[in-house]
Tab-separated table of C-alpha atoms and ligand atoms in Angstrom:
chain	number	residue	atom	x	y	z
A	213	UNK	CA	32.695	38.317	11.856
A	214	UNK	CA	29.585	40.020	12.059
A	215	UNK	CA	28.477	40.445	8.421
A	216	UNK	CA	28.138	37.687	6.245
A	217	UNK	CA	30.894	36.094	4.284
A	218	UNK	CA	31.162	37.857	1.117
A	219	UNK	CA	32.170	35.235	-2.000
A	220	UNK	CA	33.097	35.415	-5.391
A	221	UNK	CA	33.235	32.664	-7.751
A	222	UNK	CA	36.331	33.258	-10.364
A	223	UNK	CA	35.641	30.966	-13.114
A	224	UNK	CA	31.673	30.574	-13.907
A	225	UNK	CA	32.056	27.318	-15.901
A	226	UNK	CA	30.660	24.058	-14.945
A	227	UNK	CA	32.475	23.081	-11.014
A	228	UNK	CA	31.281	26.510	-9.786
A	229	UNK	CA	27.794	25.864	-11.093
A	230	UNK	CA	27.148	22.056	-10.194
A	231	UNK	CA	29.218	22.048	-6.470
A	232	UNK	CA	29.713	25.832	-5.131
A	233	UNK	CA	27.272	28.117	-5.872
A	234	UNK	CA	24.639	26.062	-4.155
A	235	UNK	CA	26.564	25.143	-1.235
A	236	UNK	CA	26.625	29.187	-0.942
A	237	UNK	CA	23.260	29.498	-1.302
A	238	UNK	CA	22.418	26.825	1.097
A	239	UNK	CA	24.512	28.880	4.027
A	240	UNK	CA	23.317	31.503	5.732
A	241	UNK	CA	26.608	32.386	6.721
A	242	UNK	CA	27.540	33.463	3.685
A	243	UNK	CA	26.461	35.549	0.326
A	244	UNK	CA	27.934	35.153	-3.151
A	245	UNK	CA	28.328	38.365	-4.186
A	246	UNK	CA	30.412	38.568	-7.518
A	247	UNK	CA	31.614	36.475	-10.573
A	248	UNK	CA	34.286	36.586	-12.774
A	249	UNK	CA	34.698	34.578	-16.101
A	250	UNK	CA	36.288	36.038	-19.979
A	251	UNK	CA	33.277	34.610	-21.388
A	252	UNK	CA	30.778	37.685	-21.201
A	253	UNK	CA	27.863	35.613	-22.747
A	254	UNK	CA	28.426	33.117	-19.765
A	255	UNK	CA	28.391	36.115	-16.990
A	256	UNK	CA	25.375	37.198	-18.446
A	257	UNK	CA	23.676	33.792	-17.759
A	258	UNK	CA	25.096	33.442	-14.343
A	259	UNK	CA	24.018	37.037	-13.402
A	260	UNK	CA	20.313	35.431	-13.740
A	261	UNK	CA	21.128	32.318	-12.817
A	262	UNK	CA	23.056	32.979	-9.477
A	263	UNK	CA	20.824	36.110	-8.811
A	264	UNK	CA	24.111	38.209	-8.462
A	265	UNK	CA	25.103	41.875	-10.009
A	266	UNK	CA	28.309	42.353	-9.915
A	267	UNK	CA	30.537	40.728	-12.392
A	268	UNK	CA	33.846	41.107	-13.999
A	269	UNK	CA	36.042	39.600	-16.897
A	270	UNK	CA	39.274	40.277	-14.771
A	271	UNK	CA	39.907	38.284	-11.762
A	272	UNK	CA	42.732	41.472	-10.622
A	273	UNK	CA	39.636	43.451	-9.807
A	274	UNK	CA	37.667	40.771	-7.281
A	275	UNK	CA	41.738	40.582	-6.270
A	276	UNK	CA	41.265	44.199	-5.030
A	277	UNK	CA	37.529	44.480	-4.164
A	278	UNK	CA	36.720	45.672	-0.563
A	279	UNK	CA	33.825	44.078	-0.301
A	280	UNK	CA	35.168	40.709	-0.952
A	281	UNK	CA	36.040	38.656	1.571
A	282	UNK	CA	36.582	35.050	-0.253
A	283	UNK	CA	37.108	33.347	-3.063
A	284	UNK	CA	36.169	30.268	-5.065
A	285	UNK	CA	38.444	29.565	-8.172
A	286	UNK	CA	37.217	26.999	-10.108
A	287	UNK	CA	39.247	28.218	-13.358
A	288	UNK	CA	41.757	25.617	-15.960
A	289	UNK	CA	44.567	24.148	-13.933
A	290	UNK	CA	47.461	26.452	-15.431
A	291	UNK	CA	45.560	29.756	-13.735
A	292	UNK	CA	45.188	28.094	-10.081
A	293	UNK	CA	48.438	29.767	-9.009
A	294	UNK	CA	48.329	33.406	-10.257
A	295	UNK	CA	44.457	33.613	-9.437
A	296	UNK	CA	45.682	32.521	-6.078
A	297	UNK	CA	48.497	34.525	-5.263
A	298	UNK	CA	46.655	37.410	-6.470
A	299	UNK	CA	44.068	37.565	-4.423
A	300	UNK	CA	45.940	35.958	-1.195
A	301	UNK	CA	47.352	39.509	-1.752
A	302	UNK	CA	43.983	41.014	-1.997
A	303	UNK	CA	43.500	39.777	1.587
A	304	UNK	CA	40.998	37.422	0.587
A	305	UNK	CA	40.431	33.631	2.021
A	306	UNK	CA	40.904	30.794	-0.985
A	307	UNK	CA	39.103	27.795	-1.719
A	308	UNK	CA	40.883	26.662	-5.458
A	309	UNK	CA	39.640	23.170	-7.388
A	310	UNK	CA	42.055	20.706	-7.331
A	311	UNK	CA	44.946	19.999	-9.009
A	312	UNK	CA	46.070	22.869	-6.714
A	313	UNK	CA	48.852	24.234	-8.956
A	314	UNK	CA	50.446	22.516	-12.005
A	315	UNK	CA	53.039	21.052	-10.015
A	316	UNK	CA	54.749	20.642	-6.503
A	317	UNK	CA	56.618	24.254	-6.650
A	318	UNK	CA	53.403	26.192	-7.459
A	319	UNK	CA	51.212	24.347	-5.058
A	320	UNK	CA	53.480	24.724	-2.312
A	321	UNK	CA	54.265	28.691	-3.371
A	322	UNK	CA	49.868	28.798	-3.168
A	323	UNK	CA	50.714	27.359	0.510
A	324	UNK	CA	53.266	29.526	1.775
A	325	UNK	CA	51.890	32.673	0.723
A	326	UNK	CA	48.241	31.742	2.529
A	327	UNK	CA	49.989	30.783	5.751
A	328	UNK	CA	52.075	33.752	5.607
A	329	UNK	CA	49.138	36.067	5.401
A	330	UNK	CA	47.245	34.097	7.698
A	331	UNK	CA	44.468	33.741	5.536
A	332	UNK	CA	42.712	30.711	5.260
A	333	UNK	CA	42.947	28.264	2.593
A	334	UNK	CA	41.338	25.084	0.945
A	335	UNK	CA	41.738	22.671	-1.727
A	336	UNK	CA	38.433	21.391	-3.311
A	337	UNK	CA	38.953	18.061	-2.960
A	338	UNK	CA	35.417	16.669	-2.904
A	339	UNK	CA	35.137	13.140	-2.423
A	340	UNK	CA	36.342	13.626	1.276
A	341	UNK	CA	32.836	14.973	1.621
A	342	UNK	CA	30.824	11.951	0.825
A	343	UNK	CA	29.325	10.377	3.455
A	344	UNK	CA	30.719	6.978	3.374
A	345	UNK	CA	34.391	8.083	2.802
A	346	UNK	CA	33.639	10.652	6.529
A	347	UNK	CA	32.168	7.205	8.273
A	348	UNK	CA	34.702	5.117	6.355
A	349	UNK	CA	37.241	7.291	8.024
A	350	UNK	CA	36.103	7.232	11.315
A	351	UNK	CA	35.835	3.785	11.322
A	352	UNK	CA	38.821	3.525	10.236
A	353	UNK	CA	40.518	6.047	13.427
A	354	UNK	CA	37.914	4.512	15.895
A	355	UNK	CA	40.367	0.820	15.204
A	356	UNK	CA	37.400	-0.862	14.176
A	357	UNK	CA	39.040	-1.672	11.190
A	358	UNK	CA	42.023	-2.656	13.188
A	359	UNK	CA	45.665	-1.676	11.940
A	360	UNK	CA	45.281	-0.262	8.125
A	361	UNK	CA	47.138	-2.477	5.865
A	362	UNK	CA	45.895	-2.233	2.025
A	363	UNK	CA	44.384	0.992	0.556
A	364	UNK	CA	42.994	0.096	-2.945
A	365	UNK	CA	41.014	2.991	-5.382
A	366	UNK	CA	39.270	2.665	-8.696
A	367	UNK	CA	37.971	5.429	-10.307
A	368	UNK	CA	36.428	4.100	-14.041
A	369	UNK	CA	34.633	6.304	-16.057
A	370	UNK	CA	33.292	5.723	-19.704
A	371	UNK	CA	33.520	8.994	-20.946
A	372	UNK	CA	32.999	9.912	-25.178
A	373	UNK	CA	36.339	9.949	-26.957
A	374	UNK	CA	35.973	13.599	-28.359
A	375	UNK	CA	37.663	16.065	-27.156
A	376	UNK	CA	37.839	17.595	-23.624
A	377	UNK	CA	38.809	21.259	-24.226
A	378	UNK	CA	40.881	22.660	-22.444
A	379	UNK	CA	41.301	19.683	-20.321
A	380	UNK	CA	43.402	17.994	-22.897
A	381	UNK	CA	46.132	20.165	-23.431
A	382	UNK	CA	49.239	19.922	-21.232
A	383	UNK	CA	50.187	23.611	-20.883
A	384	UNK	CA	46.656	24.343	-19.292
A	385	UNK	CA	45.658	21.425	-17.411
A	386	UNK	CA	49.211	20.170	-16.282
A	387	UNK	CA	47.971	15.799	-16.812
A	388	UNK	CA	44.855	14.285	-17.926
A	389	UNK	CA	43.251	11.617	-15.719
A	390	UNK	CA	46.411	11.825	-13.251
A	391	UNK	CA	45.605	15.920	-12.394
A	392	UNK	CA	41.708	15.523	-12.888
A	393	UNK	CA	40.763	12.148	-11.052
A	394	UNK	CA	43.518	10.408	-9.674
A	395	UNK	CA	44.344	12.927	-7.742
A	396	UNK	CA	41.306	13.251	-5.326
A	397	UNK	CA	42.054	9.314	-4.855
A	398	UNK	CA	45.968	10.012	-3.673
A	399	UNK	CA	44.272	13.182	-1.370
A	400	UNK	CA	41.785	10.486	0.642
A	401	UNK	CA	44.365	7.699	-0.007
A	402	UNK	CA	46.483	9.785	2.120
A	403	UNK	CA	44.243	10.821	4.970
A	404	UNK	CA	43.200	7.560	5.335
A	405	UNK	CA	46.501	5.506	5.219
A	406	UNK	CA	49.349	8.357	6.103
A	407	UNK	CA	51.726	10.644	3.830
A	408	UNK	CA	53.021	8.207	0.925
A	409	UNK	CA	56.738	8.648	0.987
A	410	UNK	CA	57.341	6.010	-2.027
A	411	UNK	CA	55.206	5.545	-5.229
A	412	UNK	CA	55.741	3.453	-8.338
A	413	UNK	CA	53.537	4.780	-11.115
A	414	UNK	CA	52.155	5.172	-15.038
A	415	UNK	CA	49.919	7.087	-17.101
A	416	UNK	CA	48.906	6.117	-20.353
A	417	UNK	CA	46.843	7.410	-23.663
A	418	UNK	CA	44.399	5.978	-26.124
A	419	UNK	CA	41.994	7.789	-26.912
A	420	UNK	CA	43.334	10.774	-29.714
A	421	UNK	CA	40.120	13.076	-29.083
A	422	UNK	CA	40.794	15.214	-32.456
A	423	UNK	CA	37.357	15.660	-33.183
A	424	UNK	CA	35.014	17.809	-30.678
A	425	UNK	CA	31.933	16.794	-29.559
A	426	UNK	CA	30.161	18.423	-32.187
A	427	UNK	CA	32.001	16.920	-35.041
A	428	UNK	CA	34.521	19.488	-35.803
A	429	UNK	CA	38.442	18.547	-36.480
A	430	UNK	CA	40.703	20.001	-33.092
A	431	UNK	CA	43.922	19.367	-31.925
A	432	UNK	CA	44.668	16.520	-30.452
A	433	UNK	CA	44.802	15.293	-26.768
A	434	UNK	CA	48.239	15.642	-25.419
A	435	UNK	CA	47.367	13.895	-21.912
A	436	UNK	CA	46.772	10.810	-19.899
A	437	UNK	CA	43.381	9.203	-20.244
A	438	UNK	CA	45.050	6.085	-17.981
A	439	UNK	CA	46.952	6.406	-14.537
A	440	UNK	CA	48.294	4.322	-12.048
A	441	UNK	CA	50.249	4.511	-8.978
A	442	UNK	CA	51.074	1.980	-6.164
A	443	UNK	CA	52.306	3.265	-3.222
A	444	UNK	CA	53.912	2.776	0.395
A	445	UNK	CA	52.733	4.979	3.251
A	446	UNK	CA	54.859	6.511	6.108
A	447	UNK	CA	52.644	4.170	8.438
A	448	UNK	CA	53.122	0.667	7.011
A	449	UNK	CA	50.416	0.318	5.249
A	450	UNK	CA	50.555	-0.023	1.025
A	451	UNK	CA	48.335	1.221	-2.129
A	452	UNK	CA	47.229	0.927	-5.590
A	453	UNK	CA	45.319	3.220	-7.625
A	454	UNK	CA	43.738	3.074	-11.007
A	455	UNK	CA	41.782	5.687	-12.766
A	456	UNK	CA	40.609	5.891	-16.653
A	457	UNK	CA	37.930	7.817	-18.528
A	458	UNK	CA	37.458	4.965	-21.151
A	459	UNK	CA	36.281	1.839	-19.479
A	460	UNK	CA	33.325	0.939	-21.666
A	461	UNK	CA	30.716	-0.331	-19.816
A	462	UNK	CA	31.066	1.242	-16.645
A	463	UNK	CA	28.692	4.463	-17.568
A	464	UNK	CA	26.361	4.284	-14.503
A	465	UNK	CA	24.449	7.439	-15.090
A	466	UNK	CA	27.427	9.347	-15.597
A	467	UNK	CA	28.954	8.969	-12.106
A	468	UNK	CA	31.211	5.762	-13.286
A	469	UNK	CA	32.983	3.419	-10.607
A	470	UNK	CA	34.042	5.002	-8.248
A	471	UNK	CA	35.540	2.556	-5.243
A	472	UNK	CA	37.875	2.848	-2.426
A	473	UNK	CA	38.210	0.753	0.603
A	474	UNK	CA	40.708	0.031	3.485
A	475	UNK	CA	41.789	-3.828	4.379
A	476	UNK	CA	42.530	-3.293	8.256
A	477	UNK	CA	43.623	-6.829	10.659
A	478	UNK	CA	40.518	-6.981	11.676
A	479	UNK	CA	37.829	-5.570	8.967
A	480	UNK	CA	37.571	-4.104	5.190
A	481	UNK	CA	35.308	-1.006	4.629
A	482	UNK	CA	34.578	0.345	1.126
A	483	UNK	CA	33.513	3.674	-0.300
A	484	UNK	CA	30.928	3.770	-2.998
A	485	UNK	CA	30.233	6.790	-5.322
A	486	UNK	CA	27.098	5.328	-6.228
A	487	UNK	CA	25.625	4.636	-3.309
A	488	UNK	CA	27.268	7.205	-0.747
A	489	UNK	CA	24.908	6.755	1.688
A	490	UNK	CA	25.835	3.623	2.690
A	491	UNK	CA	29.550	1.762	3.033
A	492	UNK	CA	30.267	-2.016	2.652
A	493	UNK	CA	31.569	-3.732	5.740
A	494	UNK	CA	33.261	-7.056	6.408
A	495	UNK	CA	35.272	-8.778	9.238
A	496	UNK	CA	37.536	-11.928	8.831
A	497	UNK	CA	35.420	-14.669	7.882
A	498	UNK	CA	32.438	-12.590	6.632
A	499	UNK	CA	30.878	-11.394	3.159
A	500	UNK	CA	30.830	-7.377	2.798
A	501	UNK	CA	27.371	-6.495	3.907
A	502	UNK	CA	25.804	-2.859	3.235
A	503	UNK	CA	25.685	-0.700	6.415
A	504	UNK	CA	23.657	2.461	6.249
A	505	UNK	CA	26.033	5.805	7.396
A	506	UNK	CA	24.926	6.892	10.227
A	507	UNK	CA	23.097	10.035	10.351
A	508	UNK	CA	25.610	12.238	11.978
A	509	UNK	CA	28.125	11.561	9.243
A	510	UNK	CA	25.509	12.100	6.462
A	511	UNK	CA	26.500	16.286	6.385
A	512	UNK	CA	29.377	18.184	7.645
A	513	UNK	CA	29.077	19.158	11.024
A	514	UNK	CA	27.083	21.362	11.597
A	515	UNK	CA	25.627	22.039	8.168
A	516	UNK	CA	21.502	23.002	7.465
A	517	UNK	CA	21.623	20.879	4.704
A	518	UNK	CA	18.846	18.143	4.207
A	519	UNK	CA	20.713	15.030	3.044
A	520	UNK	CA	17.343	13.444	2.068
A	521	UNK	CA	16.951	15.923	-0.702
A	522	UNK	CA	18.727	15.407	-3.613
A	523	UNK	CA	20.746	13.098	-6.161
A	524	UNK	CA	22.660	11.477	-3.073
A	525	UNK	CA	25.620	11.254	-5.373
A	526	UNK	CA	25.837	14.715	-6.370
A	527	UNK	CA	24.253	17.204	-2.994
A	528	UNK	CA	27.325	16.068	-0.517
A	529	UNK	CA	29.434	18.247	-2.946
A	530	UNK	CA	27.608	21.598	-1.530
A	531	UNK	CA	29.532	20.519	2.066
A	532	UNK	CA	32.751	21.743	0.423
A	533	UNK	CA	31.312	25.867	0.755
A	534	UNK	CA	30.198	25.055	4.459
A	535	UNK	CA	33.603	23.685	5.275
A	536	UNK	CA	35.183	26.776	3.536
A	537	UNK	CA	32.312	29.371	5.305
A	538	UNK	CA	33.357	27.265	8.431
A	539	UNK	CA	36.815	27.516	8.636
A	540	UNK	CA	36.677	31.501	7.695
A	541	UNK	CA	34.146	32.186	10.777
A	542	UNK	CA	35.401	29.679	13.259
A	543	UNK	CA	39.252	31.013	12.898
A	544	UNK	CA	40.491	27.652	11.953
A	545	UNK	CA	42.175	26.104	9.150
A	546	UNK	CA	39.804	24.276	6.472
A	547	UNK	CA	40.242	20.868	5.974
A	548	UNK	CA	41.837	20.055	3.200
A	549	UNK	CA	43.808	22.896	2.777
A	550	UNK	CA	45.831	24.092	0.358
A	551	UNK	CA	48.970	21.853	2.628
A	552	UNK	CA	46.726	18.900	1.379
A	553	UNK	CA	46.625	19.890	-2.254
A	554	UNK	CA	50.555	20.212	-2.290
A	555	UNK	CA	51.030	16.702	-0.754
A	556	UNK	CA	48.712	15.477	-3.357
A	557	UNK	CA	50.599	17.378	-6.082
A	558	UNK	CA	54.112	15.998	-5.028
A	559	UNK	CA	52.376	12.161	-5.603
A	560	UNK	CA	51.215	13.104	-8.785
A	561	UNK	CA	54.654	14.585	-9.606
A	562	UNK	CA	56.065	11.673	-8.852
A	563	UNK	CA	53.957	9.364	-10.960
A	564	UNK	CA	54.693	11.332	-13.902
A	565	UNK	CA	58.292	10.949	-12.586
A	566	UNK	CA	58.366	7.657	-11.689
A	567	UNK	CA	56.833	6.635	-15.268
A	568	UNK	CA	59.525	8.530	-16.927
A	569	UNK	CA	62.461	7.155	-15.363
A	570	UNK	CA	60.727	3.341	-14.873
A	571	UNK	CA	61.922	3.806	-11.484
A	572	UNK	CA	60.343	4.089	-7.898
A	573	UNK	CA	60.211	7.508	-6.091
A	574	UNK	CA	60.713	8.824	-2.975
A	575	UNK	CA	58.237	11.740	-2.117
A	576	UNK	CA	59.048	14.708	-0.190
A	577	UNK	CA	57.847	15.085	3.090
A	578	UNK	CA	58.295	19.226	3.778
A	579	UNK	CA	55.903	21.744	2.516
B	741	LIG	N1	36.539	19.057	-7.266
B	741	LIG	C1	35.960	18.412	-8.276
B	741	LIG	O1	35.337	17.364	-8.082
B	741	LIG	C2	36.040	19.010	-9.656
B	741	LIG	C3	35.105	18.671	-10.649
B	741	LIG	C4	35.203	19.311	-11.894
B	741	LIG	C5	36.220	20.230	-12.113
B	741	LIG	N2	37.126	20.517	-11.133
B	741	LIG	C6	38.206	21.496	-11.352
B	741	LIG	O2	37.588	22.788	-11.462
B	741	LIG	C7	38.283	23.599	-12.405
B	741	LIG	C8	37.289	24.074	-13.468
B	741	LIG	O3	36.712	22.959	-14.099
B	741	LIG	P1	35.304	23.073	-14.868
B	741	LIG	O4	34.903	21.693	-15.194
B	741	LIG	O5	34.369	23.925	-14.100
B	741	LIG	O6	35.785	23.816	-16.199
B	741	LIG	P2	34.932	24.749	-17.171
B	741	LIG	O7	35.700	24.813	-18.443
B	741	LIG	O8	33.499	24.301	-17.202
B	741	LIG	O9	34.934	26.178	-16.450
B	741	LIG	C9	36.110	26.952	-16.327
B	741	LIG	C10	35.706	28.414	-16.450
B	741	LIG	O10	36.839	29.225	-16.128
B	741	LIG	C11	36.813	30.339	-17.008
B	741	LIG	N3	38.142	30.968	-17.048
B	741	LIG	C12	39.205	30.646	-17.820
B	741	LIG	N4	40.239	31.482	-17.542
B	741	LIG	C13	39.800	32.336	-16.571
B	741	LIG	C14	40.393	33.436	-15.892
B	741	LIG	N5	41.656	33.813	-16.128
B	741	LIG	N6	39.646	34.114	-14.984
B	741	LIG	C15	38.374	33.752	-14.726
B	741	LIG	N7	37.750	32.705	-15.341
B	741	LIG	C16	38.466	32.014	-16.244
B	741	LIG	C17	36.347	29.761	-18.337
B	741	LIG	O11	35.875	30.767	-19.213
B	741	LIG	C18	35.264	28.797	-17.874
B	741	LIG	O12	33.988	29.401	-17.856
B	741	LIG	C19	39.429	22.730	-12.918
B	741	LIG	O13	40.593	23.023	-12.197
B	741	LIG	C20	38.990	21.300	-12.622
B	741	LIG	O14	40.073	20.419	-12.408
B	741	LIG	C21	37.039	19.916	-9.918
């Protein structure tokens, strides 16, 4: 390609401000060039903000623009799959937020229909970028870990109990925690450990939220604020997952606890959100000890990007538009792709599933 990638950003709201418009800007491989959001008083802002001109209330028309090559959705859950089809037909390449779809069928329909047009596809699933989860990884595929055996995830948040917009009604965001955090825990979970072919799970909710955060009466929340899974992978190792938004206590500057790690024969390594420049590491007899990530897994490959500048907790996010810009100029698939987000969405099914029927769950395998 002998241009520059030419990006839109469909849905100007809070994602597309904090993770993908500056990974853009940080790649000279690639321009944003349009945005598209229903809120006209919001495009106006981003038109200054994001130093672009061209915007649009009506995603059909990025759909058929011919000079745009790619696109970022980062729009509510229920609008993933006809944002995406639409402009998969517009010949354009996809990045979408996660959940991918608002259930297994749309997210694997989202699949099909990129890998038919052989356009490429990702699913924004964010945490794979951090630093320690890319050394935890390769740790973990180097054997210095030894074989994987437990996979564990926490993801505890102390959020206000008022309400979460749109994120709190089940027609438009599909779940609550299950579809918003959760989710990004089964995606690693499973990249770490293998596909997870059973799952026993539960969501819960406590917190009403029918009062917004100004102090106005809304509808109430109609979604998890609690979810839980534990799980059995295809290669012998097992899981458990927690995620809530109300653990009091665990605020943390807004980033929450956020904790992963691997129990292999021979060592345990643990992700951090806090501190992602650094994992924990222990062998059998030992007390974790902090290791610093080495410097080659501190940005994708390849990237400009300075990992000494910035929140460390918050600038690995702009690796998500390199991967994207990558994977469209290299020829390859990005990783993860929208394959990825479907295997995550058949878990999550499954939980809500699972729950239902107080049963265990088998997961299927074929995309
Ligand atoms: N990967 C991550 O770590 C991460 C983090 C936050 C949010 N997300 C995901 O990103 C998506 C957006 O979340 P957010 O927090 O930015 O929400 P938000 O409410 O801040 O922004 C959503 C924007 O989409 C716009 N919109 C609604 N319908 C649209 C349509 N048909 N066409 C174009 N724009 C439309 C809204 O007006 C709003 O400005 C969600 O799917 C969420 O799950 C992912």
């Amino acid at each position: 390609m002998s241009q520059r990638v030419r990006i839109a950003i469909i849905g100007a709201g809070a994602v597309a401000d904090y993770h993908h418009v500056p990974g853009i800007h940080l790649d000279p491989r690639a321009e944003l060039v349009a945005a598209c959001d229903p809120n006209e008083a919001l495009l106006a802002k981003r038109r200054g903000d994001w130093n672009i001109s061209k915007t649009t209330t009506d995603y059909r028309a990025i759909a058929a623009d011919p000079e745009i090559d790619a696109v970022i959705i980062c729009t509510p859950n229920d609008t993933h799959h006809p944002i995406t089809l639409a402009c998969l037909a517009g010949g354009k390449h996809v990045m979408c937020e996660k959940p991918l779809g608002l259930n297994f069928k749309e997210s694997q329909e989202m699949f099909r229909a990129a890998k038919d047009r052989g356009l490429r596809h990702m699913t924004a699933f964010t945490y794979r970028f951090a630093p320690s989860m890319r050394y935890l990884r390769h740790l973990l595929y180097a054997g210095s870990l030894g074989t994987p055996r437990h996979f564990r995830s926490q993801r505890f948040l102390d959020w206000p109990e008022t309400s979460w917009g749109w994120r709190q009604s089940k027609k438009l965001a599909g779940a609550g925690d299950l579809f918003d955090m959760t989710i990004h825990r089964i995606d690693y979970a499973q990249d770490l450990m293998g596909r997870m072919v059973s799952i026993t799970g539960a969501v819960a909710q406590f917190a009403p939220r029918n009062i917004t955060p100004q102090g106005e009466p809304c509808s109430p929340s109609e979604v998890d604020d609690w979810s839980a899974l534990i799980c059995l992978f295809d290669r012998g190792g097992v899981g458990v997952l927690e995620g809530t938004t109300l653990a009091k206590g665990y605020h943390y500057d807004g980033f929450g606890h956020d904790w992963a790690e691997v129990n292999g024969s021979e060592a345990t390594a643990v992700y951090q959100l806090k501190e992602p420049n650094t994992i924990l590491l222990g062998k059998h007899g030992q007390s974790l000890q902090k290791v610093d990530v080495p410097r080659e897994f501190l940005v994708a490959p390849g990237s400009p990007r300075d990992p000494a500048n910035g929140v460390p907790s918050t600038v690995f996010r702009y690796d998500l538009a390199w991967e994207f810009v990558s994977g469209i100029v290299e020829g390859r698939d990005c990783v993860p792709g929208f394959d990825h987000g479907a295997s995550a969405q058949a878990v999550a099914d499954g939980v809500l599933e699972s729950f239902e029927k107080r049963t265990w769950v088998q997961i299927p395998g074929a995309l």
